[in-house]
PDB file of C-alpha atoms in Angstrom:
ATOM      1  CA  UNK U  22     -23.993  22.045 -18.635  1.00 77.00           C
ATOM      2  CA  UNK U  23     -23.165  20.639 -15.226  1.00 81.00           C
ATOM      3  CA  UNK U  24     -21.318  17.266 -15.198  1.00 81.00           C
ATOM      4  CA  UNK U  25     -23.242  14.279 -13.846  1.00 88.00           C
ATOM      5  CA  UNK U  26     -22.437  12.910 -10.366  1.00 85.00           C
ATOM      6  CA  UNK U  27     -21.058   9.742 -12.002  1.00 89.00           C
ATOM      7  CA  UNK U  28     -18.714  11.818 -14.197  1.00 92.00           C
ATOM      8  CA  UNK U  29     -17.586  13.869 -11.173  1.00 90.00           C
ATOM      9  CA  UNK U  30     -16.866  10.649  -9.241  1.00 92.00           C
ATOM     10  CA  UNK U  31     -14.754   9.311 -12.130  1.00 94.00           C
ATOM     11  CA  UNK U  32     -12.791  12.571 -12.260  1.00 95.00           C
ATOM     12  CA  UNK U  33     -12.304  12.417  -8.484  1.00 96.00           C
ATOM     13  CA  UNK U  34     -11.043   8.809  -8.580  1.00 96.00           C
ATOM     14  CA  UNK U  35      -8.657   9.632 -11.436  1.00 97.00           C
ATOM     15  CA  UNK U  36      -7.299  12.685  -9.617  1.00 97.00           C
ATOM     16  CA  UNK U  37      -6.952  10.693  -6.386  1.00 97.00           C
ATOM     17  CA  UNK U  38      -4.863   8.060  -8.200  1.00 97.00           C
ATOM     18  CA  UNK U  39      -2.656  10.768  -9.705  1.00 97.00           C
ATOM     19  CA  UNK U  40      -2.221  12.431  -6.303  1.00 98.00           C
ATOM     20  CA  UNK U  41      -1.308   9.120  -4.630  1.00 97.00           C
ATOM     21  CA  UNK U  42       1.344   8.466  -7.289  1.00 96.00           C
ATOM     22  CA  UNK U  43       2.759  11.983  -6.927  1.00 96.00           C
ATOM     23  CA  UNK U  44       2.863  11.631  -3.121  1.00 96.00           C
ATOM     24  CA  UNK U  45       4.935   8.514  -3.669  1.00 94.00           C
ATOM     25  CA  UNK U  46       7.266  10.124  -6.220  1.00 91.00           C
ATOM     26  CA  UNK U  47       7.718  13.305  -4.149  1.00 90.00           C
ATOM     27  CA  UNK U  48       8.252  11.495  -0.810  1.00 91.00           C
ATOM     28  CA  UNK U  49       5.332  13.191   0.954  1.00 93.00           C
ATOM     29  CA  UNK U  50       4.772  12.389   4.631  1.00 93.00           C
ATOM     30  CA  UNK U  51       2.311   9.570   5.331  1.00 94.00           C
ATOM     31  CA  UNK U  52       0.285  11.390   7.998  1.00 93.00           C
ATOM     32  CA  UNK U  53      -0.878  14.249   5.734  1.00 93.00           C
ATOM     33  CA  UNK U  54      -1.510  11.666   3.006  1.00 94.00           C
ATOM     34  CA  UNK U  55      -3.891   9.798   5.307  1.00 94.00           C
ATOM     35  CA  UNK U  56      -5.586  12.998   6.447  1.00 93.00           C
ATOM     36  CA  UNK U  57      -6.093  14.147   2.857  1.00 94.00           C
ATOM     37  CA  UNK U  58      -7.270  10.686   1.788  1.00 94.00           C
ATOM     38  CA  UNK U  59     -10.058  10.612   4.379  1.00 92.00           C
ATOM     39  CA  UNK U  60     -10.979  14.278   4.271  1.00 92.00           C
ATOM     40  CA  UNK U  61     -11.704  14.435   0.546  1.00 92.00           C
ATOM     41  CA  UNK U  62     -14.196  11.798  -0.521  1.00 90.00           C
ATOM     42  CA  UNK U  63     -15.478  13.050  -3.851  1.00 91.00           C
ATOM     43  CA  UNK U  64     -18.018  15.689  -2.874  1.00 91.00           C
ATOM     44  CA  UNK U  65     -18.370  18.412  -5.516  1.00 89.00           C
ATOM     45  CA  UNK U  66     -16.913  20.898  -3.005  1.00 88.00           C
ATOM     46  CA  UNK U  67     -13.724  18.780  -2.861  1.00 91.00           C
ATOM     47  CA  UNK U  68     -12.880  19.492  -6.497  1.00 91.00           C
ATOM     48  CA  UNK U  69     -10.941  22.702  -5.851  1.00 92.00           C
ATOM     49  CA  UNK U  70      -8.809  21.009  -3.166  1.00 93.00           C
ATOM     50  CA  UNK U  71      -8.112  18.052  -5.448  1.00 95.00           C
ATOM     51  CA  UNK U  72      -7.064  20.340  -8.294  1.00 95.00           C
ATOM     52  CA  UNK U  73      -4.834  22.452  -6.056  1.00 94.00           C
ATOM     53  CA  UNK U  74      -3.142  19.383  -4.536  1.00 95.00           C
ATOM     54  CA  UNK U  75      -2.632  17.904  -7.988  1.00 96.00           C
ATOM     55  CA  UNK U  76      -1.104  21.131  -9.305  1.00 96.00           C
ATOM     56  CA  UNK U  77       1.079  21.535  -6.205  1.00 94.00           C
ATOM     57  CA  UNK U  78       2.423  18.002  -6.501  1.00 95.00           C
ATOM     58  CA  UNK U  79       2.903  18.266 -10.270  1.00 95.00           C
ATOM     59  CA  UNK U  80       4.897  21.445  -9.726  1.00 93.00           C
ATOM     60  CA  UNK U  81       6.951  19.773  -6.978  1.00 90.00           C
ATOM     61  CA  UNK U  82       7.664  16.732  -9.151  1.00 90.00           C
ATOM     62  CA  UNK U  83       8.777  18.971 -12.024  1.00 90.00           C
ATOM     63  CA  UNK U  84      10.895  21.090  -9.695  1.00 85.00           C
ATOM     64  CA  UNK U  85      12.615  17.971  -8.319  1.00 82.00           C
ATOM     65  CA  UNK U  86      13.200  16.718 -11.866  1.00 82.00           C
ATOM     66  CA  UNK U  87      14.684  20.090 -12.823  1.00 79.00           C
ATOM     67  CA  UNK U  88      16.983  19.971  -9.789  1.00 74.00           C
ATOM     68  CA  UNK U  89      18.099  16.497 -10.783  1.00 71.00           C
ATOM     69  CA  UNK U  90      18.969  17.735 -14.275  1.00 57.00           C
ATOM     70  CA  UNK U  91      20.542  21.020 -13.204  1.00 52.00           C
ATOM     71  CA  UNK U  92      24.236  21.718 -13.220  1.00 48.00           C
ATOM     72  CA  UNK U  93      25.922  20.895  -9.880  1.00 51.00           C
ATOM     73  CA  UNK U  94      27.555  24.344 -10.024  1.00 47.00           C
ATOM     74  CA  UNK U  95      24.105  25.927  -9.737  1.00 48.00           C
ATOM     75  CA  UNK U  96      23.004  23.709  -6.869  1.00 49.00           C
ATOM     76  CA  UNK U  97      26.024  23.699  -4.581  1.00 52.00           C
ATOM     77  CA  UNK U  98      27.642  20.597  -3.130  1.00 46.00           C
ATOM     78  CA  UNK U  99      24.500  18.529  -2.547  1.00 52.00           C
ATOM     79  CA  UNK U 100      21.971  18.692  -5.402  1.00 45.00           C
ATOM     80  CA  UNK U 101      19.788  15.980  -3.882  1.00 62.00           C
ATOM     81  CA  UNK U 102      19.571  17.494  -0.393  1.00 72.00           C
ATOM     82  CA  UNK U 103      15.829  18.153  -0.616  1.00 73.00           C
ATOM     83  CA  UNK U 104      15.065  14.585  -1.680  1.00 77.00           C
ATOM     84  CA  UNK U 105      17.456  13.056   0.841  1.00 82.00           C
ATOM     85  CA  UNK U 106      16.000  15.144   3.675  1.00 84.00           C
ATOM     86  CA  UNK U 107      12.476  14.086   2.621  1.00 84.00           C
ATOM     87  CA  UNK U 108      13.513  10.435   2.596  1.00 87.00           C
ATOM     88  CA  UNK U 109      15.163  10.870   6.003  1.00 90.00           C
ATOM     89  CA  UNK U 110      11.964  12.466   7.359  1.00 91.00           C
ATOM     90  CA  UNK U 111       9.917   9.535   6.002  1.00 92.00           C
ATOM     91  CA  UNK U 112      12.245   7.100   7.778  1.00 93.00           C
ATOM     92  CA  UNK U 113      11.793   8.992  11.051  1.00 94.00           C
ATOM     93  CA  UNK U 114       8.042   9.027  10.513  1.00 95.00           C
ATOM     94  CA  UNK U 115       8.030   5.238   9.943  1.00 93.00           C
ATOM     95  CA  UNK U 116       9.957   4.798  13.199  1.00 93.00           C
ATOM     96  CA  UNK U 117       7.435   7.026  14.989  1.00 95.00           C
ATOM     97  CA  UNK U 118       4.527   5.025  13.546  1.00 95.00           C
ATOM     98  CA  UNK U 119       6.245   1.775  14.559  1.00 93.00           C
ATOM     99  CA  UNK U 120       6.447   2.989  18.171  1.00 93.00           C
ATOM    100  CA  UNK U 121       2.749   3.868  18.056  1.00 95.00           C
ATOM    101  CA  UNK U 122       1.858   0.284  17.030  1.00 94.00           C
ATOM    102  CA  UNK U 123       2.429  -0.966  20.611  1.00 90.00           C
ATOM    103  CA  UNK U 124       0.675   2.053  22.125  1.00 93.00           C
ATOM    104  CA  UNK U 125      -2.441   2.308  19.952  1.00 94.00           C
ATOM    105  CA  UNK U 126      -3.122  -1.322  19.020  1.00 94.00           C
ATOM    106  CA  UNK U 127      -3.973  -4.282  21.222  1.00 94.00           C
ATOM    107  CA  UNK U 128      -1.881  -7.454  20.938  1.00 91.00           C
ATOM    108  CA  UNK U 129      -4.733  -9.054  18.998  1.00 95.00           C
ATOM    109  CA  UNK U 130      -4.998  -6.111  16.566  1.00 95.00           C
ATOM    110  CA  UNK U 131      -1.228  -6.158  16.030  1.00 93.00           C
ATOM    111  CA  UNK U 132      -1.200  -9.884  15.318  1.00 92.00           C
ATOM    112  CA  UNK U 133      -4.080  -9.542  12.834  1.00 95.00           C
ATOM    113  CA  UNK U 134      -2.236  -6.740  11.019  1.00 95.00           C
ATOM    114  CA  UNK U 135       1.028  -8.700  10.939  1.00 94.00           C
ATOM    115  CA  UNK U 136      -0.769 -11.649   9.362  1.00 94.00           C
ATOM    116  CA  UNK U 137      -2.726  -9.506   6.900  1.00 96.00           C
ATOM    117  CA  UNK U 138       0.377  -7.554   5.832  1.00 95.00           C
ATOM    118  CA  UNK U 139       2.577 -10.676   5.709  1.00 93.00           C
ATOM    119  CA  UNK U 140       4.985  -9.591   8.457  1.00 92.00           C
ATOM    120  CA  UNK U 141       6.584 -12.791   9.816  1.00 88.00           C
ATOM    121  CA  UNK U 142       7.640 -13.165  13.465  1.00 86.00           C
ATOM    122  CA  UNK U 143      10.876 -11.587  14.567  1.00 76.00           C
ATOM    123  CA  UNK U 144      13.992 -13.614  14.092  1.00 68.00           C
ATOM    124  CA  UNK U 145      17.658 -13.146  14.733  1.00 63.00           C
ATOM    125  CA  UNK U 146      18.920 -10.143  12.820  1.00 57.00           C
ATOM    126  CA  UNK U 147      15.456  -9.059  11.673  1.00 60.00           C
ATOM    127  CA  UNK U 148      14.041  -5.645  12.533  1.00 68.00           C
ATOM    128  CA  UNK U 149      11.083  -5.578  14.876  1.00 87.00           C
ATOM    129  CA  UNK U 150       7.756  -6.568  13.364  1.00 90.00           C
ATOM    130  CA  UNK U 151       6.187  -3.206  14.053  1.00 92.00           C
ATOM    131  CA  UNK U 152       8.940  -1.447  12.065  1.00 92.00           C
ATOM    132  CA  UNK U 153       8.554  -3.925   9.219  1.00 92.00           C
ATOM    133  CA  UNK U 154       4.814  -3.212   9.240  1.00 94.00           C
ATOM    134  CA  UNK U 155       5.530   0.527   9.093  1.00 92.00           C
ATOM    135  CA  UNK U 156       7.865  -0.057   6.154  1.00 92.00           C
ATOM    136  CA  UNK U 157       5.032  -1.694   4.187  1.00 94.00           C
ATOM    137  CA  UNK U 158       2.576   1.201   4.526  1.00 94.00           C
ATOM    138  CA  UNK U 159       1.969   3.365   1.435  1.00 94.00           C
ATOM    139  CA  UNK U 160       4.415   1.332  -0.681  1.00 94.00           C
ATOM    140  CA  UNK U 161       2.153   0.436  -3.623  1.00 95.00           C
ATOM    141  CA  UNK U 162       0.710   3.615  -5.158  1.00 95.00           C
ATOM    142  CA  UNK U 163      -1.006   1.655  -7.935  1.00 95.00           C
ATOM    143  CA  UNK U 164      -3.108  -0.501  -5.607  1.00 96.00           C
ATOM    144  CA  UNK U 165      -5.974   1.568  -4.164  1.00 96.00           C
ATOM    145  CA  UNK U 166      -7.090  -1.039  -1.572  1.00 97.00           C
ATOM    146  CA  UNK U 167      -3.496  -0.984  -0.234  1.00 97.00           C
ATOM    147  CA  UNK U 168      -3.637   2.825  -0.086  1.00 97.00           C
ATOM    148  CA  UNK U 169      -6.967   2.802   1.771  1.00 96.00           C
ATOM    149  CA  UNK U 170      -5.711   0.240   4.311  1.00 96.00           C
ATOM    150  CA  UNK U 171      -2.461   2.179   4.768  1.00 97.00           C
ATOM    151  CA  UNK U 172      -4.429   5.367   5.427  1.00 96.00           C
ATOM    152  CA  UNK U 173      -6.652   3.541   7.943  1.00 95.00           C
ATOM    153  CA  UNK U 174      -3.637   2.197   9.840  1.00 96.00           C
ATOM    154  CA  UNK U 175      -1.866   5.568   9.899  1.00 96.00           C
ATOM    155  CA  UNK U 176      -5.074   7.262  11.095  1.00 95.00           C
ATOM    156  CA  UNK U 177      -5.438   4.741  13.905  1.00 95.00           C
ATOM    157  CA  UNK U 178      -1.780   5.001  14.943  1.00 95.00           C
ATOM    158  CA  UNK U 179      -1.722   8.795  14.933  1.00 94.00           C
ATOM    159  CA  UNK U 180      -5.142   9.049  16.519  1.00 89.00           C
ATOM    160  CA  UNK U 181      -6.917  11.498  14.288  1.00 80.00           C
ATOM    161  CA  UNK U 182     -10.572  10.704  14.342  1.00 61.00           C
ATOM    162  CA  UNK U 183     -10.297   9.278  17.896  1.00 48.00           C
ATOM    163  CA  UNK U 184     -11.916  12.350  19.426  1.00 41.00           C
ATOM    164  CA  UNK U 185     -14.882  12.132  17.095  1.00 38.00           C
ATOM    165  CA  UNK U 186     -13.935  15.444  15.523  1.00 44.00           C
ATOM    166  CA  UNK U 187     -13.345  15.570  11.827  1.00 53.00           C
ATOM    167  CA  UNK U 188     -10.411  17.514  10.505  1.00 57.00           C
ATOM    168  CA  UNK U 189     -11.533  20.539   8.590  1.00 63.00           C
ATOM    169  CA  UNK U 190     -10.811  21.054   4.936  1.00 64.00           C
ATOM    170  CA  UNK U 191      -9.455  24.463   5.843  1.00 59.00           C
ATOM    171  CA  UNK U 192      -6.358  22.784   7.298  1.00 57.00           C
ATOM    172  CA  UNK U 193      -5.428  22.283   3.644  1.00 54.00           C
ATOM    173  CA  UNK U 194      -5.786  25.991   3.038  1.00 53.00           C
ATOM    174  CA  UNK U 195      -5.141  27.193  -0.437  1.00 48.00           C
ATOM    175  CA  UNK U 196      -1.738  28.825  -0.746  1.00 49.00           C
ATOM    176  CA  UNK U 197      -0.822  30.534  -3.966  1.00 43.00           C
ATOM    177  CA  UNK U 198       2.930  30.808  -3.563  1.00 47.00           C
ATOM    178  CA  UNK U 199       5.905  28.646  -4.352  1.00 46.00           C
ATOM    179  CA  UNK U 200       6.575  26.127  -1.521  1.00 46.00           C
ATOM    180  CA  UNK U 201      10.344  26.016  -2.206  1.00 45.00           C
TER     181      UNK U 201
END
């Protein structure tokens, strides 16, 4: 018996929440998060992509946990190098997105975002507002409206969707090998 559309939508929403949490825990880049978020909207054909992403992230989370519990002798001098390089890449990505704020958004759009995201004006010793805005994106994996707004901002800053072309689902091709 085929599941009802309502049941499929509930499964999709549950999987999306799990994926968002795993992105957060595994320090996944914000740009692919936003692309994935908008590309997969709950159509029945999305199910395979959702399941593969969920399995990939679950495997990655477990692998990172295993590395954290492994003997330092097995891992070399820096057991947390993968995590630290991911965190470093996220920092660089936030800086890139912050630079794009002045390029892609009008002064009025920036001011509206700063107010909405509670980013006060710059003061002595404070980082630039645009960087503080970038630091707030994708920070609350439990709050789906926050996730949606973060994805919208990242999409606007990076410019996907500007050309009117939709990204294809094939860009998230199914790979059946270990990523590490």
